PDB file of C-alpha atoms and ligand atoms in Angstrom:
ATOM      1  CA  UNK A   1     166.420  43.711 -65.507  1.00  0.00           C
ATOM      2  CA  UNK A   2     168.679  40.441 -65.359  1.00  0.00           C
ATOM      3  CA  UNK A   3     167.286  37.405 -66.264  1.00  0.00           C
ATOM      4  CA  UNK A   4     167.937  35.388 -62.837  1.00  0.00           C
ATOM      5  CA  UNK A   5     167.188  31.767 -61.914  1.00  0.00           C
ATOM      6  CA  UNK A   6     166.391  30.887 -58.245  1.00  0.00           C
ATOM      7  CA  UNK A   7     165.458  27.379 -56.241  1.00  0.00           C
ATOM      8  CA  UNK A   8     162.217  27.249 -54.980  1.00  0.00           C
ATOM      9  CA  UNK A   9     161.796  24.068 -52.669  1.00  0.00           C
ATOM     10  CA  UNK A  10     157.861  23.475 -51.564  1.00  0.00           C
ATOM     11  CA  UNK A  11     158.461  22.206 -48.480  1.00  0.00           C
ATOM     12  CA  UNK A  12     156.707  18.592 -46.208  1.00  0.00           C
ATOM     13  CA  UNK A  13     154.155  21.096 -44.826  1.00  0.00           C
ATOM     14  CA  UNK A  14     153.232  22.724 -48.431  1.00  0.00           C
ATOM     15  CA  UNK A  15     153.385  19.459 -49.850  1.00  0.00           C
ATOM     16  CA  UNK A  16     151.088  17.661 -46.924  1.00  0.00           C
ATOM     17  CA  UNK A  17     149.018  20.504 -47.138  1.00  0.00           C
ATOM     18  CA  UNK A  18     148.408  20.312 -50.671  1.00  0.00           C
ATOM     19  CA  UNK A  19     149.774  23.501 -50.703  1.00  0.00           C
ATOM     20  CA  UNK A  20     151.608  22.897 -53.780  1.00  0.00           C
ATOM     21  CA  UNK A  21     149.194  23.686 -56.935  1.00  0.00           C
ATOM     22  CA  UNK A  22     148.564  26.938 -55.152  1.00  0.00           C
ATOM     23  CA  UNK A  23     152.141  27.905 -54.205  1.00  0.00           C
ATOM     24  CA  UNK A  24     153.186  26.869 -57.797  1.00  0.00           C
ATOM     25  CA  UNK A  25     150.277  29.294 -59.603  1.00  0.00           C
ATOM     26  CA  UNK A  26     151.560  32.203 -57.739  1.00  0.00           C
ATOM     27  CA  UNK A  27     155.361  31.656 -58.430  1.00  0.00           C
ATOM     28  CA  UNK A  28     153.473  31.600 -62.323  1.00  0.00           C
ATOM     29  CA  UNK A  29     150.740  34.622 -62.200  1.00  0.00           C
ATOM     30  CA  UNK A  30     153.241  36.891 -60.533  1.00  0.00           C
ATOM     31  CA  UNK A  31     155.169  35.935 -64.275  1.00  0.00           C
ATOM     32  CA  UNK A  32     158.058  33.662 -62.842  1.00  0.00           C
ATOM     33  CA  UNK A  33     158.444  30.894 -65.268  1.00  0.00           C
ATOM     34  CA  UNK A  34     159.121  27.430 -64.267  1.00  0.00           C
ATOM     35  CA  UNK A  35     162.104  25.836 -66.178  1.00  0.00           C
ATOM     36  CA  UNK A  36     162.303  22.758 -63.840  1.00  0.00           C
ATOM     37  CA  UNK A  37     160.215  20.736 -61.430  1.00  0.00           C
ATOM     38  CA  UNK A  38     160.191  17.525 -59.832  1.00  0.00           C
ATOM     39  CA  UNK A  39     159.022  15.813 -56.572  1.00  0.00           C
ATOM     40  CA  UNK A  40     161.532  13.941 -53.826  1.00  0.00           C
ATOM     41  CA  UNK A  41     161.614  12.817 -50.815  1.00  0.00           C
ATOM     42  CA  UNK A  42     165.537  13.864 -49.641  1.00  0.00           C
ATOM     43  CA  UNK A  43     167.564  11.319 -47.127  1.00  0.00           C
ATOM     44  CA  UNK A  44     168.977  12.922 -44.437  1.00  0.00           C
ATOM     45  CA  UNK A  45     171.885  12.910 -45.448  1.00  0.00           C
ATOM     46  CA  UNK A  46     170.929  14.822 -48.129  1.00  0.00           C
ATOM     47  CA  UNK A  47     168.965  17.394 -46.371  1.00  0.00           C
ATOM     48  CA  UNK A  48     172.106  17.902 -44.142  1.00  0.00           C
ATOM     49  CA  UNK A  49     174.244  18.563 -47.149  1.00  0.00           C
ATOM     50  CA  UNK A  50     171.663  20.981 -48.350  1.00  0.00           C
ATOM     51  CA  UNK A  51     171.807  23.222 -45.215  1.00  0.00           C
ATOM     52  CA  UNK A  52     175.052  22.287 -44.501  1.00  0.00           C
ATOM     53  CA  UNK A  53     175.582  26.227 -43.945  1.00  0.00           C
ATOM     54  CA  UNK A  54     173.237  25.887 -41.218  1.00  0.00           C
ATOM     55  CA  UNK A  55     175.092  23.161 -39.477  1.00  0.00           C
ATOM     56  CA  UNK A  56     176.201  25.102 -35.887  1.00  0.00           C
ATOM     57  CA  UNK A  57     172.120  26.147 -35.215  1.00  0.00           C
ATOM     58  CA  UNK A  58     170.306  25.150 -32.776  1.00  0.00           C
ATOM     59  CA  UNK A  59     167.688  24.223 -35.191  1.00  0.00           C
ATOM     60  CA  UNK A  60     169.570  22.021 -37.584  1.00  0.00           C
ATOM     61  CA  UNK A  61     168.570  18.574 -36.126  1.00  0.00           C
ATOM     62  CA  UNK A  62     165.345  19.730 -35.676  1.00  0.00           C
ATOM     63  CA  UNK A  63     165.072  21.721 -39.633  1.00  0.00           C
ATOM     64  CA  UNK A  64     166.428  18.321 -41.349  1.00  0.00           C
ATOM     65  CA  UNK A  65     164.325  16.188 -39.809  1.00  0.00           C
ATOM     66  CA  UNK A  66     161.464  17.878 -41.006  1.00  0.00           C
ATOM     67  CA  UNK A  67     162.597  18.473 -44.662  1.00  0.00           C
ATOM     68  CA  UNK A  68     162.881  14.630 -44.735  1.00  0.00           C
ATOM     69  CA  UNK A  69     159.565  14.254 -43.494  1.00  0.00           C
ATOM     70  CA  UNK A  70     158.001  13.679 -46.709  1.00  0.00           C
ATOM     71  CA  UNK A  71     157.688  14.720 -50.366  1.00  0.00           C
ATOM     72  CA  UNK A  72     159.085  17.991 -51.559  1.00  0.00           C
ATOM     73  CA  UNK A  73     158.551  19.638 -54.912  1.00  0.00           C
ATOM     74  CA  UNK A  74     161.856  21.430 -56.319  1.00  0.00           C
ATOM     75  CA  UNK A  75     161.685  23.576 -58.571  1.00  0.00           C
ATOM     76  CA  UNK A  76     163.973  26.151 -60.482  1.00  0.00           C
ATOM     77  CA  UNK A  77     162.199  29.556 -61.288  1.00  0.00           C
ATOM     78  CA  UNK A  78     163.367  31.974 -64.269  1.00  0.00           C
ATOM     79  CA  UNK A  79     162.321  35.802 -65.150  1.00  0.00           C
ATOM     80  CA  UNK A  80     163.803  39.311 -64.089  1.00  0.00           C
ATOM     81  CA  UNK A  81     165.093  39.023 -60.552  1.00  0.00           C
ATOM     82  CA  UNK A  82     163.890  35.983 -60.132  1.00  0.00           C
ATOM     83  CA  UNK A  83     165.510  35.811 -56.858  1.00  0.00           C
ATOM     84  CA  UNK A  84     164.265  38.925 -55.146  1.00  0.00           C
ATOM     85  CA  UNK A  85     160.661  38.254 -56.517  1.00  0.00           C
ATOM     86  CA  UNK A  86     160.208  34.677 -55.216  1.00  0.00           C
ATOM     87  CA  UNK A  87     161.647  35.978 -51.603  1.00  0.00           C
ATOM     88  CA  UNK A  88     158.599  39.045 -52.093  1.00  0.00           C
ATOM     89  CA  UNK A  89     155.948  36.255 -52.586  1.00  0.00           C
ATOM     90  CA  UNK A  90     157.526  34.239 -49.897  1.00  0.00           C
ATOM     91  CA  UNK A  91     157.716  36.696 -47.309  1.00  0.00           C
ATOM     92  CA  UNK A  92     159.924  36.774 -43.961  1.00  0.00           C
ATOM     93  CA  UNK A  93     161.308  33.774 -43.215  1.00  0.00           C
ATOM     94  CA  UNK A  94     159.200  33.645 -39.522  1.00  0.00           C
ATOM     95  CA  UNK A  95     155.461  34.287 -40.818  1.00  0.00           C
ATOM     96  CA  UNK A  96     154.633  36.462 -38.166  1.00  0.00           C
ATOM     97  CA  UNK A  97     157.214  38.952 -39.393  1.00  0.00           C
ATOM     98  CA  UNK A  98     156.041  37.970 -42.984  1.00  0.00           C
ATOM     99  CA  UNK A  99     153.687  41.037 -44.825  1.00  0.00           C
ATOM    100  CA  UNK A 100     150.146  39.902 -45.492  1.00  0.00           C
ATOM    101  CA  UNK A 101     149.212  38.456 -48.475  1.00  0.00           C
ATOM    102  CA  UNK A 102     152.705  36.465 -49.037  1.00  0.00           C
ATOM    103  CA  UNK A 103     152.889  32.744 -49.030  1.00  0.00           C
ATOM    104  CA  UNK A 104     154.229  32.214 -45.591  1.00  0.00           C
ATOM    105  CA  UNK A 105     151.985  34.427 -43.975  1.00  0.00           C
ATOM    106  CA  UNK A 106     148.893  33.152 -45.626  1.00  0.00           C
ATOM    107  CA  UNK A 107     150.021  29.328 -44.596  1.00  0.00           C
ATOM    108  CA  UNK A 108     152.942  28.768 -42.705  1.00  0.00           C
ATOM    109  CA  UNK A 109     153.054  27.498 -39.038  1.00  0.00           C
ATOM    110  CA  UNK A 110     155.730  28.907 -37.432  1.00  0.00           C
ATOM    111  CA  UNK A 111     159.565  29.859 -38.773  1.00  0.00           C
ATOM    112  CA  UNK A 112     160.533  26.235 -39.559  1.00  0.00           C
ATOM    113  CA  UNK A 113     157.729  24.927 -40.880  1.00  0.00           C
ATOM    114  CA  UNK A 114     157.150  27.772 -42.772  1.00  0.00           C
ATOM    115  CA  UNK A 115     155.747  25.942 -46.519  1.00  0.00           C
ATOM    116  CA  UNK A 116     158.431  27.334 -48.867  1.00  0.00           C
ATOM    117  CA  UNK A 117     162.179  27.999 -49.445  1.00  0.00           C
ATOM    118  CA  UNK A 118     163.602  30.253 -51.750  1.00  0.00           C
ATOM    119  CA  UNK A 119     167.483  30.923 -52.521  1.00  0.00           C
ATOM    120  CA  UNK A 120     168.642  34.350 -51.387  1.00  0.00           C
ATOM    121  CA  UNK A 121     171.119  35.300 -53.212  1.00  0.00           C
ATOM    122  CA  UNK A 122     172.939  34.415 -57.153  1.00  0.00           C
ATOM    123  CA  UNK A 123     175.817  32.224 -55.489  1.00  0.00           C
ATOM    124  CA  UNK A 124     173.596  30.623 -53.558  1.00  0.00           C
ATOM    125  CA  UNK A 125     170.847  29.966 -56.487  1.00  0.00           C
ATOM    126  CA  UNK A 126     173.642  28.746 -58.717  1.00  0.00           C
ATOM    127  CA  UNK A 127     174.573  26.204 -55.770  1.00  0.00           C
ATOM    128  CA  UNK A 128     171.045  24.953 -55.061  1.00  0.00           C
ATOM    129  CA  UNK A 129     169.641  24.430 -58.658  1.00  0.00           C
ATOM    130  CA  UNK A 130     172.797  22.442 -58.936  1.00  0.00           C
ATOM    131  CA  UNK A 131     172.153  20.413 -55.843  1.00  0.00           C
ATOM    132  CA  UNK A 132     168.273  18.858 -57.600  1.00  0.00           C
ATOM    133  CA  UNK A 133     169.044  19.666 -60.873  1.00  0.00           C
ATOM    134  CA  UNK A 134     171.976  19.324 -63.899  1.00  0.00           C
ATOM    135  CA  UNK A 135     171.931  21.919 -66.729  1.00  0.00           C
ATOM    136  CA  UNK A 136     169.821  19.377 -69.049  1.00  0.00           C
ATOM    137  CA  UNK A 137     166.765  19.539 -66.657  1.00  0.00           C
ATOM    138  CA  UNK A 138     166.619  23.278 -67.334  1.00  0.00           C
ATOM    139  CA  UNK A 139     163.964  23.810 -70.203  1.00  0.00           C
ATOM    140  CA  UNK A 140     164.821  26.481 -72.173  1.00  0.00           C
ATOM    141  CA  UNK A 141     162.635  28.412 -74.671  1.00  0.00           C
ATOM    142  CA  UNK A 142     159.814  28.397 -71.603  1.00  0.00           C
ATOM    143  CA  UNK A 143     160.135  32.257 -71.147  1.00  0.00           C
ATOM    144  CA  UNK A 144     156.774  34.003 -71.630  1.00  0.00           C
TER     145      UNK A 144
HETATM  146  P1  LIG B   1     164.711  28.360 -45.292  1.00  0.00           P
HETATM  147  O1  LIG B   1     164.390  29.499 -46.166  1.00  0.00           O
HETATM  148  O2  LIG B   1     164.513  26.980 -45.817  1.00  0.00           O
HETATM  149  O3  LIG B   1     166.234  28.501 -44.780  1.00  0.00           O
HETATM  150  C1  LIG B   1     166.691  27.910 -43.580  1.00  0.00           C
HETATM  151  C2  LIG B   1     165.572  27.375 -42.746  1.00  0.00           C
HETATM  152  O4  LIG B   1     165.882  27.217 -41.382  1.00  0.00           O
HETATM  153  C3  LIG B   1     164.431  28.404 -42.726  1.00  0.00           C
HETATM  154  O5  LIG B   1     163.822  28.480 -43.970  1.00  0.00           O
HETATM  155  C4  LIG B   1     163.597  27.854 -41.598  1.00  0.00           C
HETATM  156  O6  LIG B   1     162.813  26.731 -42.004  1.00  0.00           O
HETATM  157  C5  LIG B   1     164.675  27.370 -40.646  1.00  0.00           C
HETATM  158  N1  LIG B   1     164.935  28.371 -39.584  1.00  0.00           N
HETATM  159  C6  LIG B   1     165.513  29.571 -39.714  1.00  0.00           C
HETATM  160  N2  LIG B   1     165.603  30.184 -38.528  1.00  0.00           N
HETATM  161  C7  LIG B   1     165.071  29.351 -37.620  1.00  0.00           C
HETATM  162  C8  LIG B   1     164.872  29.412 -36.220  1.00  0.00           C
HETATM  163  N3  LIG B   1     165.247  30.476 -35.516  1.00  0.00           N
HETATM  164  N4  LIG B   1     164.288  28.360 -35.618  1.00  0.00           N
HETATM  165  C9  LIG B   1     163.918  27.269 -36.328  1.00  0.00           C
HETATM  166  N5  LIG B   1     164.086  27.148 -37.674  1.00  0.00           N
HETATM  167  C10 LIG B   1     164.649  28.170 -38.310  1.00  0.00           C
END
């Protein structure tokens, strides 16, 4: 299995919520290691550069405003498909449509305040990590 690294963002909600001890011990017993991790609080400038892909939604105002809301916790997540595995524990982006058990199911609100965010895909990993974090953040040697 390739060794992958993916985003992880704990959103306003998670953070507000105190959601983010439990999010981050689930990313860890499910054997995702974390190689990177820091809180922010991201301008909105920033937050539209972020989902700049997003930009022609109807929910863009309304999606950037709330990720600069308040704290976030980044963090970059390593281990075999890394990327598919943090989207499992996530679950479906609207939490209704999310399976039981995942994180967005168990706490999430409705589909934009929905706790977590997890890169979907190697380009776009490789993009985000890059966005919080520069190679020398990445701790290496963590890998269980
Ligand atoms: P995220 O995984 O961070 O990627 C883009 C975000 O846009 C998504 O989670 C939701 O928070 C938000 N989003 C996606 N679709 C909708 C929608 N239909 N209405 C409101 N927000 C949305």
């Amino acid at each position: 299995m390739a060794i992958e690294r993916t985003l992880s963002i704990v959103k306003p909600d998670g953070v507000k919520a105190g959601l983010t001890g439990e999010i981050l011990k689930r990313f860890e017993s499910a054997g995702l290691v974390i190689a990177a991790l820091r809180m922010t609080r991201l301008t909105m400038q920033e937050a539209q550069a972020f989902y700049d892909v997003h930009q022609e939604r109807p929910f863009f105002e309304s999606l950037t405003k709330f990720m600069c809301s308040g704290p976030i916790v980044v963090s970059v997540l390593e281990g075999g498909d890394a990327i598919r595995r943090n989207r499992e524990l996530m679950g479906a982006t609207d939490p209704a449509q999310a399976d039981s058990g995942t994180i967005r199911r168990e706490y999430a609100s409705n589909i934009e305040h929905n706790i977590v965010h997890g890169s979907d895909a190697p380009e776009t990993a490789s993009r985000e990590i890059g966005f919080f974090f520069t190679e020398s953040d990445l701790v290496r040697g963590v890998r269980r």
